[in-house]
Coordinates of C-alpha atoms in Angstrom, one line a residue:
X93 CA 122.9 36.0 -67.0
X94 CA 122.2 39.9 -65.8
X95 CA 123.9 39.6 -62.5
X96 CA 126.0 37.4 -60.4
X97 CA 124.3 35.9 -57.6
X98 CA 126.0 35.8 -54.3
X99 CA 125.4 34.0 -51.3
X100 CA 122.7 35.0 -48.9
X101 CA 123.2 36.5 -45.1
X102 CA 121.1 35.6 -41.8
X103 CA 119.1 38.1 -40.2
X104 CA 121.7 38.2 -37.0
X105 CA 122.7 41.8 -38.5
X106 CA 119.5 43.3 -37.8
X107 CA 119.2 43.2 -34.0
X108 CA 122.3 45.6 -33.7
X109 CA 120.9 48.0 -36.0
X110 CA 117.4 48.0 -34.3
X111 CA 118.7 48.7 -31.1
X112 CA 120.6 51.9 -32.4
X113 CA 117.1 53.1 -33.9
X114 CA 115.0 53.3 -30.7
X115 CA 112.8 55.9 -32.2
X116 CA 111.4 53.8 -35.0
X117 CA 108.5 51.3 -34.7
X118 CA 109.8 48.1 -35.3
X119 CA 107.0 46.6 -37.4
X120 CA 107.1 43.8 -39.7
X121 CA 109.4 45.6 -42.2
X122 CA 111.9 46.9 -40.3
X123 CA 113.9 44.1 -39.4
X124 CA 113.9 42.0 -42.7
X125 CA 114.9 45.3 -44.3
X126 CA 117.9 45.9 -42.4
X127 CA 118.8 42.2 -43.1
X128 CA 118.3 42.9 -46.8
X129 CA 120.7 46.0 -46.6
X130 CA 123.2 44.0 -44.6
X131 CA 122.9 41.4 -47.8
X132 CA 123.2 44.3 -50.3
X133 CA 126.5 45.6 -48.5
X134 CA 127.9 42.0 -48.6
X135 CA 127.0 41.7 -52.6
X136 CA 129.1 44.8 -53.1
X137 CA 126.3 47.7 -53.0
X138 CA 126.5 50.6 -50.7
X139 CA 122.8 50.7 -49.9
X140 CA 119.5 49.8 -51.1
X141 CA 116.7 50.8 -53.4
X142 CA 113.5 50.5 -51.4
X143 CA 111.3 50.5 -54.4
X144 CA 113.6 47.6 -55.8
X145 CA 113.6 46.0 -52.4
X146 CA 110.6 43.9 -52.3
X147 CA 107.6 45.0 -54.2
X148 CA 105.5 42.5 -52.2
X149 CA 105.7 43.8 -49.0
X150 CA 103.0 46.4 -49.9
X151 CA 103.4 50.2 -50.6
X152 CA 101.7 50.9 -47.2
X153 CA 104.4 49.3 -45.1
X154 CA 107.2 50.9 -47.1
X155 CA 105.5 54.4 -47.2
X156 CA 105.4 54.2 -43.3
X157 CA 109.1 53.3 -43.0
X158 CA 109.8 56.2 -45.4
X159 CA 108.2 58.7 -43.1
X160 CA 109.7 57.6 -40.0
X161 CA 112.9 58.0 -41.3
X162 CA 112.3 61.3 -43.4
X163 CA 110.5 62.9 -40.2
X164 CA 113.2 61.7 -37.6
X165 CA 113.9 65.2 -36.0
X166 CA 116.6 63.9 -33.6
X167 CA 118.7 60.9 -35.1
X168 CA 121.5 61.0 -32.8
X169 CA 123.8 58.1 -33.1
X170 CA 121.1 56.4 -35.8
X171 CA 123.5 54.6 -38.8
X172 CA 120.6 55.1 -41.6
X173 CA 120.2 57.9 -44.0
X174 CA 117.3 57.7 -46.4
X175 CA 118.0 59.9 -49.8
X176 CA 114.9 61.1 -51.8
X177 CA 112.9 58.4 -50.1
X178 CA 114.3 55.7 -51.9
X179 CA 117.9 55.0 -51.3
X180 CA 118.8 53.5 -48.0
X181 CA 122.3 53.4 -46.9
X182 CA 124.8 53.5 -43.8
X183 CA 125.4 56.9 -42.6
X184 CA 129.1 56.2 -43.0
X185 CA 128.7 55.3 -46.7
X186 CA 126.5 57.8 -47.9
X187 CA 129.0 60.6 -46.2
X188 CA 131.8 59.0 -48.0
X189 CA 130.1 59.3 -51.1
X190 CA 129.0 62.6 -50.9
X191 CA 132.5 63.9 -49.8
X192 CA 134.0 62.3 -52.8
X193 CA 131.0 63.6 -55.1
X194 CA 131.6 67.2 -53.9
X195 CA 135.5 67.1 -54.2
X196 CA 135.3 65.7 -57.6
X197 CA 132.5 68.3 -58.8
X198 CA 134.7 71.2 -57.2
X199 CA 138.1 70.4 -58.7
X200 CA 136.5 69.2 -62.3
X201 CA 134.5 72.6 -62.3
X202 CA 138.0 74.5 -61.7
X203 CA 139.8 75.4 -65.6
X204 CA 142.9 76.8 -65.9
X205 CA 142.0 79.0 -69.3
X206 CA 145.2 80.4 -69.1
X207 CA 147.2 77.2 -70.1
X208 CA 145.2 77.0 -73.5
X209 CA 147.5 79.3 -74.9
X210 CA 149.7 79.8 -77.8
X211 CA 152.7 78.6 -75.8
X212 CA 151.0 75.2 -74.9
X213 CA 150.1 74.8 -78.5
X214 CA 153.5 74.9 -79.6
X215 CA 154.5 72.6 -77.0
X216 CA 151.7 70.6 -78.0
X217 CA 152.6 70.5 -81.6
X218 CA 156.4 69.3 -80.6
X219 CA 155.1 66.9 -78.1
X220 CA 152.4 65.2 -80.1
X221 CA 152.3 66.5 -83.7
X222 CA 148.9 66.8 -85.2
X223 CA 149.4 64.8 -88.3
X224 CA 150.7 61.6 -86.1
X225 CA 148.5 62.2 -83.4
X226 CA 145.9 59.8 -81.8
X227 CA 142.8 62.4 -81.8
X228 CA 141.6 60.7 -78.3
X229 CA 145.2 60.9 -76.6
X230 CA 145.7 64.5 -77.9
X231 CA 142.2 65.5 -76.4
X232 CA 143.4 63.8 -73.0
X233 CA 146.3 65.8 -72.8
X234 CA 144.6 69.2 -74.0
X235 CA 141.9 68.3 -71.1
X236 CA 144.2 67.7 -68.2
X237 CA 146.4 70.6 -68.5
X238 CA 143.5 73.0 -68.0
X239 CA 141.4 71.1 -65.8
X240 CA 141.7 70.8 -62.2
X241 CA 140.5 67.2 -62.4
X242 CA 140.4 64.8 -65.5
X243 CA 139.6 61.2 -65.8
X244 CA 141.4 59.0 -68.5
X245 CA 139.8 55.6 -69.2
X246 CA 140.8 52.7 -71.5
X247 CA 141.7 49.1 -71.5
X248 CA 145.3 48.1 -71.4
X249 CA 147.9 49.3 -74.0
X250 CA 145.7 52.0 -74.9
X251 CA 148.6 54.5 -73.6
X252 CA 146.8 55.7 -70.6
X253 CA 150.2 55.7 -68.6
X254 CA 152.0 57.5 -72.2
X255 CA 149.2 60.0 -72.0
X256 CA 150.2 60.7 -68.2
X257 CA 153.8 61.0 -68.9
X258 CA 153.0 63.5 -71.7
X259 CA 151.0 65.6 -69.0
X260 CA 153.7 65.4 -66.8
X261 CA 156.1 66.8 -69.5
X262 CA 154.0 69.0 -70.6
X263 CA 152.9 70.9 -67.5
X264 CA 156.6 70.6 -66.2
X265 CA 157.7 72.6 -69.8
X266 CA 154.5 75.1 -69.1
X267 CA 155.6 76.0 -65.4
X268 CA 159.4 75.6 -66.0
X269 CA 160.0 78.6 -63.8
X270 CA 158.3 76.6 -60.7
X271 CA 159.8 73.2 -59.1
X272 CA 156.4 71.5 -59.2
X273 CA 155.6 68.8 -56.3
X274 CA 154.4 65.8 -58.4
X275 CA 153.4 62.4 -57.2
X276 CA 152.5 59.2 -58.8
X277 CA 150.0 57.0 -56.9
X278 CA 148.0 54.0 -57.0
X279 CA 146.3 51.9 -54.7
X280 CA 148.9 49.3 -54.1
X281 CA 152.6 49.3 -54.1
X282 CA 153.0 47.2 -57.0
X283 CA 150.5 49.3 -59.2
X284 CA 152.5 52.6 -58.3
X285 CA 155.8 51.2 -59.1
X286 CA 154.6 50.2 -62.4
X287 CA 153.2 53.6 -62.8
X288 CA 156.5 55.1 -62.2
X289 CA 158.3 52.9 -64.6
X290 CA 155.8 53.4 -67.5
X291 CA 155.8 57.3 -67.0
X292 CA 159.8 57.3 -66.6
X293 CA 159.9 55.4 -69.8
X294 CA 157.7 58.1 -71.6
X295 CA 159.6 61.0 -69.8
X296 CA 162.9 59.3 -71.3
X297 CA 161.9 60.0 -74.9
X298 CA 161.1 63.6 -74.2
X299 CA 164.5 64.1 -72.3
X300 CA 166.0 62.3 -75.5
X301 CA 164.3 64.8 -77.8
X302 CA 165.1 67.6 -75.8
X303 CA 161.6 68.5 -74.8
X304 CA 162.2 68.4 -71.1
X305 CA 165.5 68.3 -69.4
X306 CA 167.0 65.5 -66.7
X307 CA 166.2 67.5 -63.8
X308 CA 162.6 67.9 -64.6
X309 CA 162.4 64.1 -65.4
X310 CA 163.8 63.5 -61.9
X311 CA 161.7 65.4 -60.2
X312 CA 158.7 64.1 -61.7
X313 CA 159.7 60.6 -60.8
X314 CA 160.8 61.5 -57.2
X315 CA 157.6 60.7 -55.4
X316 CA 155.5 57.9 -55.6
X317 CA 153.2 56.4 -53.1
X318 CA 150.2 54.5 -52.9
X319 CA 147.0 56.1 -51.7
X320 CA 146.8 54.6 -48.2
X321 CA 150.2 56.3 -47.4
X322 CA 149.6 59.5 -49.7
X323 CA 146.7 60.5 -47.3
X324 CA 148.8 60.3 -44.2
X325 CA 151.9 62.1 -45.8
X326 CA 153.1 65.2 -44.2
X327 CA 153.9 66.9 -47.8
X328 CA 150.7 65.9 -49.4
X329 CA 149.2 69.4 -48.7
X330 CA 152.4 70.8 -50.8
X331 CA 151.3 68.9 -54.1
X332 CA 151.0 70.5 -57.4
X333 CA 150.1 67.4 -59.7
X334 CA 148.7 64.2 -58.7
X335 CA 148.5 61.2 -61.0
X336 CA 146.5 58.1 -59.5
X337 CA 146.4 55.2 -61.7
X338 CA 144.3 51.8 -61.2
X339 CA 141.2 54.0 -59.7
X340 CA 139.0 50.8 -60.6
X341 CA 140.7 49.4 -57.4
X342 CA 139.8 52.7 -55.1
X343 CA 136.7 52.9 -53.1
X344 CA 135.0 56.2 -52.1
X345 CA 136.4 56.4 -48.6
X346 CA 140.0 55.9 -49.9
X347 CA 140.1 58.2 -53.1
X348 CA 138.0 60.9 -50.9
X349 CA 140.4 61.2 -48.2
X350 CA 143.5 61.5 -50.8
X351 CA 141.8 64.5 -52.5
X352 CA 140.7 65.9 -48.8
X353 CA 144.5 65.9 -47.9
X354 CA 145.9 67.6 -51.1
X355 CA 145.4 71.5 -52.2
X356 CA 142.6 72.6 -53.9
X357 CA 144.8 74.3 -56.8
X358 CA 146.5 70.7 -57.1
X359 CA 145.8 69.1 -60.5
X360 CA 144.3 65.5 -60.1
X361 CA 144.5 63.0 -63.2
X362 CA 142.5 59.7 -62.7
X363 CA 143.6 56.5 -64.8
X364 CA 141.8 53.4 -65.1
X365 CA 139.7 50.7 -66.7
X366 CA 136.3 50.7 -65.8
X367 CA 135.5 47.1 -67.2
X368 CA 138.0 45.5 -64.3
X369 CA 136.8 44.6 -61.1
X370 CA 135.8 46.8 -58.8
X371 CA 137.1 47.4 -55.3
X372 CA 136.7 44.7 -52.8
X373 CA 135.0 47.3 -50.5
X374 CA 131.2 48.2 -51.5
X375 CA 130.8 50.4 -54.3
X376 CA 131.9 50.9 -57.8
X377 CA 133.5 54.4 -58.0
X378 CA 135.4 54.1 -61.3
X379 CA 132.2 52.8 -63.0
X380 CA 130.0 55.4 -61.7
X381 CA 132.5 58.2 -62.8
X382 CA 132.6 56.6 -66.3
X383 CA 128.7 56.2 -66.6
X384 CA 128.8 60.0 -66.6
X385 CA 130.0 59.7 -70.2
X386 CA 131.5 62.8 -72.2
X387 CA 129.9 66.2 -72.7
X388 CA 131.1 69.0 -75.0
X389 CA 134.4 70.7 -74.1
X390 CA 134.8 74.1 -72.4
X391 CA 134.5 76.9 -75.0
X392 CA 138.4 77.9 -74.5
X393 CA 139.5 74.4 -75.0
X394 CA 137.4 74.3 -78.4
X395 CA 139.1 77.6 -79.4
X396 CA 142.4 76.4 -78.5
X397 CA 142.1 72.9 -80.3
X398 CA 141.6 75.0 -83.6
X399 CA 144.7 76.7 -83.0
X400 CA 146.5 73.3 -82.5
X401 CA 144.7 71.0 -84.8
X402 CA 144.1 73.5 -87.4
X403 CA 140.6 72.0 -87.2
X404 CA 137.2 73.1 -85.8
X405 CA 136.3 69.3 -84.9
X406 CA 137.2 68.6 -81.3
X407 CA 136.1 65.0 -80.5
X408 CA 134.0 64.0 -77.5
X409 CA 136.2 62.2 -75.0
X410 CA 134.4 59.1 -75.5
X411 CA 130.8 57.9 -75.1
X412 CA 128.2 60.9 -74.7
X413 CA 126.8 61.7 -71.6
X414 CA 123.3 59.8 -71.4
X415 CA 120.2 59.3 -69.4
X416 CA 121.1 57.3 -66.1
X417 CA 119.3 54.7 -63.8
X418 CA 116.8 57.0 -61.8
X419 CA 116.7 54.2 -59.4
X420 CA 120.5 54.8 -58.6
X421 CA 121.0 58.3 -59.1
X422 CA 118.1 60.4 -59.9
X423 CA 118.1 64.1 -58.4
X424 CA 116.7 67.4 -59.3
X425 CA 119.6 67.9 -61.8
X426 CA 119.7 64.8 -63.6
X427 CA 119.8 66.3 -66.8
X428 CA 122.8 68.6 -66.6
X429 CA 126.1 67.1 -67.6
X430 CA 128.4 67.0 -64.6
X431 CA 131.5 68.7 -64.7
X432 CA 133.6 65.7 -64.8
X433 CA 131.7 64.8 -68.0
X434 CA 134.0 67.8 -69.7
X435 CA 136.7 66.5 -68.2
X436 CA 136.9 62.8 -69.1
X437 CA 138.2 60.9 -72.0
X438 CA 138.2 57.4 -73.0
X439 CA 141.1 55.9 -75.0
X440 CA 140.2 53.0 -77.3
X441 CA 143.3 52.2 -79.6
X442 CA 145.4 49.3 -78.5
X443 CA 149.1 50.3 -79.1
X444 CA 150.7 47.5 -77.2
X445 CA 149.3 44.4 -79.1
X446 CA 146.3 45.3 -81.3
X447 CA 146.6 42.6 -83.4
X448 CA 147.5 39.8 -80.9
X449 CA 145.0 37.2 -79.9
X450 CA 145.1 38.5 -76.3
X451 CA 144.5 41.9 -77.0
X452 CA 141.6 40.7 -79.3
X453 CA 140.1 38.5 -76.3
X454 CA 140.1 41.2 -74.0
X455 CA 138.3 43.3 -76.4
X456 CA 135.9 40.8 -76.9
X457 CA 134.8 40.1 -73.1
X458 CA 134.7 44.1 -72.7
X459 CA 132.2 43.7 -75.6
X460 CA 130.2 41.3 -73.6
X461 CA 131.3 38.0 -75.8
X462 CA 130.4 39.4 -79.1
X463 CA 131.1 35.8 -80.4
X464 CA 134.7 36.0 -81.3
X465 CA 136.4 34.8 -78.5
X466 CA 136.1 31.5 -79.1
X467 CA 137.5 31.7 -82.7
X468 CA 140.8 33.1 -80.9
X469 CA 141.2 30.1 -78.5
X470 CA 143.6 26.9 -79.4
X471 CA 143.9 23.8 -77.6
X472 CA 146.8 22.6 -79.8
X473 CA 150.2 23.1 -77.9
X474 CA 151.8 23.8 -81.5
X475 CA 150.8 27.6 -80.8
X476 CA 152.7 27.9 -77.4
X477 CA 155.9 28.1 -79.3
X478 CA 154.6 31.5 -80.5
X479 CA 155.5 34.9 -79.1
X480 CA 152.1 35.9 -78.6
X481 CA 149.2 33.4 -78.1
X482 CA 146.1 32.3 -76.1
X483 CA 144.9 28.7 -75.4
X484 CA 142.5 26.6 -73.3
X485 CA 142.5 23.6 -71.6
X486 CA 140.3 21.8 -69.3
X487 CA 141.4 22.3 -65.8
X488 CA 141.1 18.5 -64.6
X489 CA 142.5 17.9 -61.2
X490 CA 144.7 19.9 -58.9
X491 CA 147.3 17.3 -59.8
X492 CA 147.1 17.4 -63.6
X493 CA 146.6 20.9 -63.4
X494 CA 149.8 21.7 -61.4
X495 CA 151.8 19.3 -63.3
X496 CA 150.9 21.2 -66.8
X497 CA 152.1 24.2 -65.1
X498 CA 155.4 22.6 -64.1
X499 CA 156.1 21.2 -67.7
X500 CA 155.7 24.8 -69.0
X501 CA 156.8 26.9 -66.3
X502 CA 159.8 24.9 -65.4
X503 CA 162.7 27.2 -67.0
X504 CA 161.4 30.3 -65.4
X505 CA 161.1 28.2 -62.0
X506 CA 164.2 27.3 -62.0
X507 CA 165.7 30.7 -62.9
X508 CA 163.9 31.8 -59.7
X509 CA 165.0 29.0 -57.3
X510 CA 168.4 28.7 -58.5
X511 CA 169.6 32.3 -58.6
X512 CA 172.6 33.8 -57.2
X513 CA 171.7 37.0 -57.1
X514 CA 168.1 38.2 -55.8
X515 CA 167.7 41.2 -58.0
X516 CA 167.3 39.5 -61.4
X517 CA 165.6 36.8 -59.8
X518 CA 162.7 39.3 -58.4
X519 CA 162.7 41.2 -61.7
X520 CA 162.4 38.0 -64.0
X521 CA 159.5 36.5 -61.4
X522 CA 157.4 40.0 -61.7
X523 CA 158.1 40.2 -65.4
X524 CA 157.2 36.8 -66.3
X525 CA 155.3 34.8 -63.8
X526 CA 151.6 35.3 -62.9
X527 CA 149.1 32.4 -62.0
X528 CA 146.1 33.2 -60.9
X529 CA 142.7 31.4 -59.7
X530 CA 139.3 32.9 -59.4
X531 CA 139.0 31.0 -56.0
X532 CA 140.8 31.4 -52.5
X533 CA 139.8 28.6 -51.0
X534 CA 139.0 24.8 -52.0
X535 CA 141.1 22.3 -54.2
X536 CA 141.4 24.9 -56.9
X537 CA 142.0 27.9 -54.5
X538 CA 145.1 29.9 -54.7
X539 CA 146.4 28.7 -51.6
X540 CA 145.9 25.0 -52.1
X541 CA 147.4 25.4 -55.4
X542 CA 150.5 27.2 -54.1
X543 CA 151.3 24.6 -51.9
X544 CA 150.8 21.6 -54.0
X545 CA 152.8 23.4 -56.7
X546 CA 155.9 23.9 -54.1
X547 CA 155.6 20.1 -53.2
X548 CA 155.5 19.1 -56.6
X549 CA 158.4 21.1 -57.8
X550 CA 160.7 20.2 -54.7
X551 CA 159.9 16.6 -55.6
X552 CA 160.9 17.0 -59.0
X553 CA 164.3 18.9 -57.9
X554 CA 163.2 22.2 -59.0
X555 CA 163.4 23.6 -55.7
X556 CA 167.0 22.3 -54.4
X557 CA 166.1 22.6 -50.7
X558 CA 163.5 24.0 -48.0
X559 CA 163.9 24.5 -44.3
X560 CA 161.5 23.3 -41.9
X561 CA 158.9 25.9 -42.4
X562 CA 159.0 25.5 -46.1
X563 CA 161.0 28.4 -46.9
X564 CA 163.6 28.2 -49.6
X565 CA 165.6 31.3 -51.7
X566 CA 163.7 33.0 -54.3
X567 CA 160.4 31.6 -52.7
X568 CA 157.4 34.2 -53.8
X569 CA 155.8 36.0 -51.1
X570 CA 152.2 37.9 -51.1
X571 CA 151.4 40.6 -48.6
X572 CA 148.1 39.9 -47.5
X573 CA 147.6 42.9 -44.9
X574 CA 148.7 46.4 -44.7
X575 CA 151.4 47.1 -42.3
X576 CA 152.4 50.5 -41.9
X577 CA 155.6 50.1 -39.6
X578 CA 157.3 48.5 -42.1
X579 CA 155.8 50.1 -45.4
X580 CA 154.1 47.1 -46.9
X581 CA 150.7 47.1 -48.4
X582 CA 148.2 44.4 -49.3
X583 CA 149.1 42.9 -52.5
X584 CA 153.0 43.8 -52.6
X585 CA 155.0 40.9 -53.8
X586 CA 158.7 39.9 -53.1
X587 CA 160.8 36.9 -52.9
X588 CA 162.9 35.3 -49.8
X589 CA 166.2 35.4 -49.6
X590 CA 168.5 35.0 -46.9
X591 CA 171.1 37.6 -45.2
X592 CA 174.8 36.9 -44.3
X593 CA 173.5 35.4 -41.1
X594 CA 171.2 32.9 -42.9
X595 CA 168.4 34.8 -41.4
X596 CA 165.3 35.4 -44.1
X597 CA 164.5 38.6 -45.7
X598 CA 162.1 39.4 -48.2
X599 CA 163.3 41.4 -51.1
X600 CA 160.9 44.2 -52.7
X601 CA 160.5 46.9 -55.1
X602 CA 160.6 50.0 -53.7
X603 CA 158.3 52.9 -54.5
X604 CA 161.3 54.6 -56.6
X605 CA 161.7 51.4 -58.6
X606 CA 164.6 50.1 -56.8
X607 CA 164.8 47.3 -54.2
X608 CA 164.8 46.7 -50.6
X609 CA 164.6 44.1 -48.1
X610 CA 162.5 43.6 -44.9
X611 CA 163.3 40.9 -42.1
X612 CA 160.3 38.1 -42.6
X613 CA 159.8 38.1 -38.8
X614 CA 158.7 41.7 -38.9
X615 CA 156.1 40.7 -41.6
X616 CA 152.4 40.1 -39.9
X617 CA 150.5 38.7 -42.9
X618 CA 151.7 36.8 -46.0
X619 CA 151.1 33.7 -47.9
X620 CA 152.9 31.9 -51.1
X621 CA 153.0 34.2 -54.1
X622 CA 152.9 31.3 -56.8
X623 CA 149.4 31.5 -57.2
X624 CA 147.1 34.3 -56.1
X625 CA 143.6 35.2 -56.3
X626 CA 142.4 37.7 -59.5
X627 CA 141.8 40.5 -57.0
X628 CA 145.3 40.2 -55.5
X629 CA 146.5 40.5 -59.2
X630 CA 145.0 43.8 -60.0
X631 CA 147.9 46.3 -60.7
X632 CA 150.2 43.4 -61.8
X633 CA 151.2 42.4 -65.5
X634 CA 153.2 39.8 -66.9
X635 CA 154.3 38.4 -70.2
X636 CA 152.4 35.0 -69.5
X637 CA 149.5 34.4 -67.5
X638 CA 147.6 31.2 -66.4
X639 CA 144.1 31.9 -65.1
X640 CA 142.4 29.0 -63.5
X641 CA 138.7 28.8 -63.4
X642 CA 136.5 27.3 -60.6
X643 CA 136.5 23.7 -62.0
X644 CA 134.1 21.8 -64.1
X645 CA 132.0 20.9 -61.4
X646 CA 130.9 24.3 -60.6
X647 CA 130.9 26.4 -63.8
X648 CA 128.2 28.7 -62.3
X649 CA 130.3 29.7 -59.3
X650 CA 129.4 33.3 -58.2
X651 CA 132.7 34.8 -58.4
X652 CA 133.5 33.5 -62.1
X653 CA 132.2 36.5 -64.0
X654 CA 133.0 38.6 -66.9
X655 CA 134.6 41.3 -64.8
X656 CA 137.1 38.6 -63.6
X657 CA 137.7 37.0 -66.8
X658 CA 138.5 40.4 -68.3
X659 CA 140.8 41.5 -65.3
X660 CA 142.3 38.2 -65.2
X661 CA 142.9 38.1 -69.0
X662 CA 144.3 41.7 -69.5
X663 CA 147.2 40.9 -67.1
X664 CA 148.8 39.3 -69.8
X665 CA 151.0 41.0 -72.0
X666 CA 151.5 38.3 -74.5
X667 CA 150.6 34.8 -73.6
X668 CA 147.5 33.5 -72.0
X669 CA 146.4 30.1 -70.8
X670 CA 142.7 29.6 -69.6
X671 CA 142.4 26.6 -67.5
X672 CA 138.7 25.9 -67.9
X673 CA 136.0 24.3 -70.2
X674 CA 134.2 26.2 -73.2
X675 CA 131.0 26.2 -71.3
X676 CA 132.4 27.4 -68.2
X677 CA 133.9 30.3 -70.0
X678 CA 130.9 30.9 -71.8
X679 CA 128.9 31.2 -68.4
X680 CA 131.5 33.8 -67.1
X681 CA 131.4 36.1 -70.1
X682 CA 127.6 36.1 -69.9
X683 CA 127.6 36.8 -66.0
X684 CA 127.8 40.4 -65.3
X685 CA 128.4 41.8 -61.7
X686 CA 126.0 44.8 -60.9
X687 CA 126.8 46.7 -57.8
X688 CA 124.5 49.8 -57.0
X689 CA 126.0 52.8 -55.1
X690 CA 124.7 56.3 -53.9
X691 CA 127.4 57.7 -55.0
X692 CA 125.9 57.9 -58.8
X693 CA 123.1 59.8 -57.0
X694 CA 125.7 61.9 -55.2
X695 CA 127.2 62.9 -58.5
X696 CA 124.2 64.1 -59.8
X697 CA 123.2 66.2 -56.9
X698 CA 126.4 66.9 -54.7
X699 CA 124.1 68.5 -52.2
X700 CA 122.6 66.5 -49.8
X701 CA 118.5 66.4 -49.8
X702 CA 118.5 63.7 -47.2
X703 CA 117.7 63.3 -43.2
X704 CA 120.7 61.4 -41.3

């Protein structure tokens, strides 16, 4: 199946838009067209291609609409923009995309050729010896130190954050006379905390080897932030280096506003996996950036590479830049490589668990189901005693599913609910427990399953006691809405713990890798974190993951797609249990989410040739 079907929308959104377009003739095309635009936004697109919309409407009607929008001399408050006579989008979405495209092009075009010198070549040989280095990783580091903006993509275990740590260490060494202000950021708090932990582990190795000092490492790890907090931070204008992880979760408005807040000479490194689910908001920022491909490097970098690697062959950073779909991108400069294509590197080698079944399963999904994924599955419980495995079982009823979960997860749940100290309990939960569902509502939705799991665990004595609100020590809590007054972000995870007055507090990781507490009564929106949706699990990883499908009675659910399956599977570091039938998994792997956006068009043509 080429694209996932999405629910239809009524025409109820058309009248408000029509009222704001008083100068247009409201003929037989405009109202259904605006309804189609509203449906497109619900499906994750940021706009609508007129030539793809409805070929049966008649060329004359569409030509008339194009003429009205393009010749509008006084748009006023009108919310639509028509790009190249074809791409219809809301004014706000197009402005966000153009602002981001312009910021990306400007930063990627800025190079620091002076960084590619004998000193950096020597440092690279110390940090990353050529005879043992992965060429793609070395190319990523070399590209990043000399570009104002670089993009490093790849699946889990490819070494993205290790490379980011190496970039931080190398730039710190090159700028040893300055105290650089560095920020490690991600869309969610848990993702930024994991980024800090991963880069901290890499930097610790460099400190032990004497390549950087302890003070340099501490400065590099001093500022960790979410993207929402960064764009409001008073010191954002003082940054020298910004590392952003999990870029697949960011939309154009969020990423663009962050880039606007930092200085023009601040270096930016974007990290992400373009195979994952895109942002919950319309658009697919990382997918559009990855589609630019890779182009030949800067001449200065090619010359420097010969000095470092003692070779004339500097490999491309990934798939070569190719022709793009004119329906989404187009533009007069469509044939010229985008500046970012020179600064993009794709990492392919899996260093975390390259031979494990989970890693191979993720690779098979990313390859659009190459036929090997079924060979990796096991329905036999004999494999569950091994260190790394992937297994499958039919979903069954909700009660059967929960009983199976409790039989396998009993020791970990007991450590969580019967702990004497919240610190180790929180760390154990975050490291080892992750149960995700593709649905939020319904019998197999995350909410219903979390409640059933708690009820069954209490019935079996795994939860010693619960108060009248269902709270108990160690209860996992998932934040479901951003709340700036208590510095909580949508997707943050913690556990409940009573204070000395028996009042419930939420214990969470702070942005520096430690722990903090927040009174539960101050938190506006939360739910149980025992089971969550796949979207909420983005940015998390655990040693063992359970993925719950939509049920055998609805294998063609529109949310059950290849991107969702890949995102869930790659949350697992060693063990993965799939609660879905083989036909259901086959359906998911062959169902691909398609998102059309104006960003691809704006990236090819940063200047806006459109009438608002």
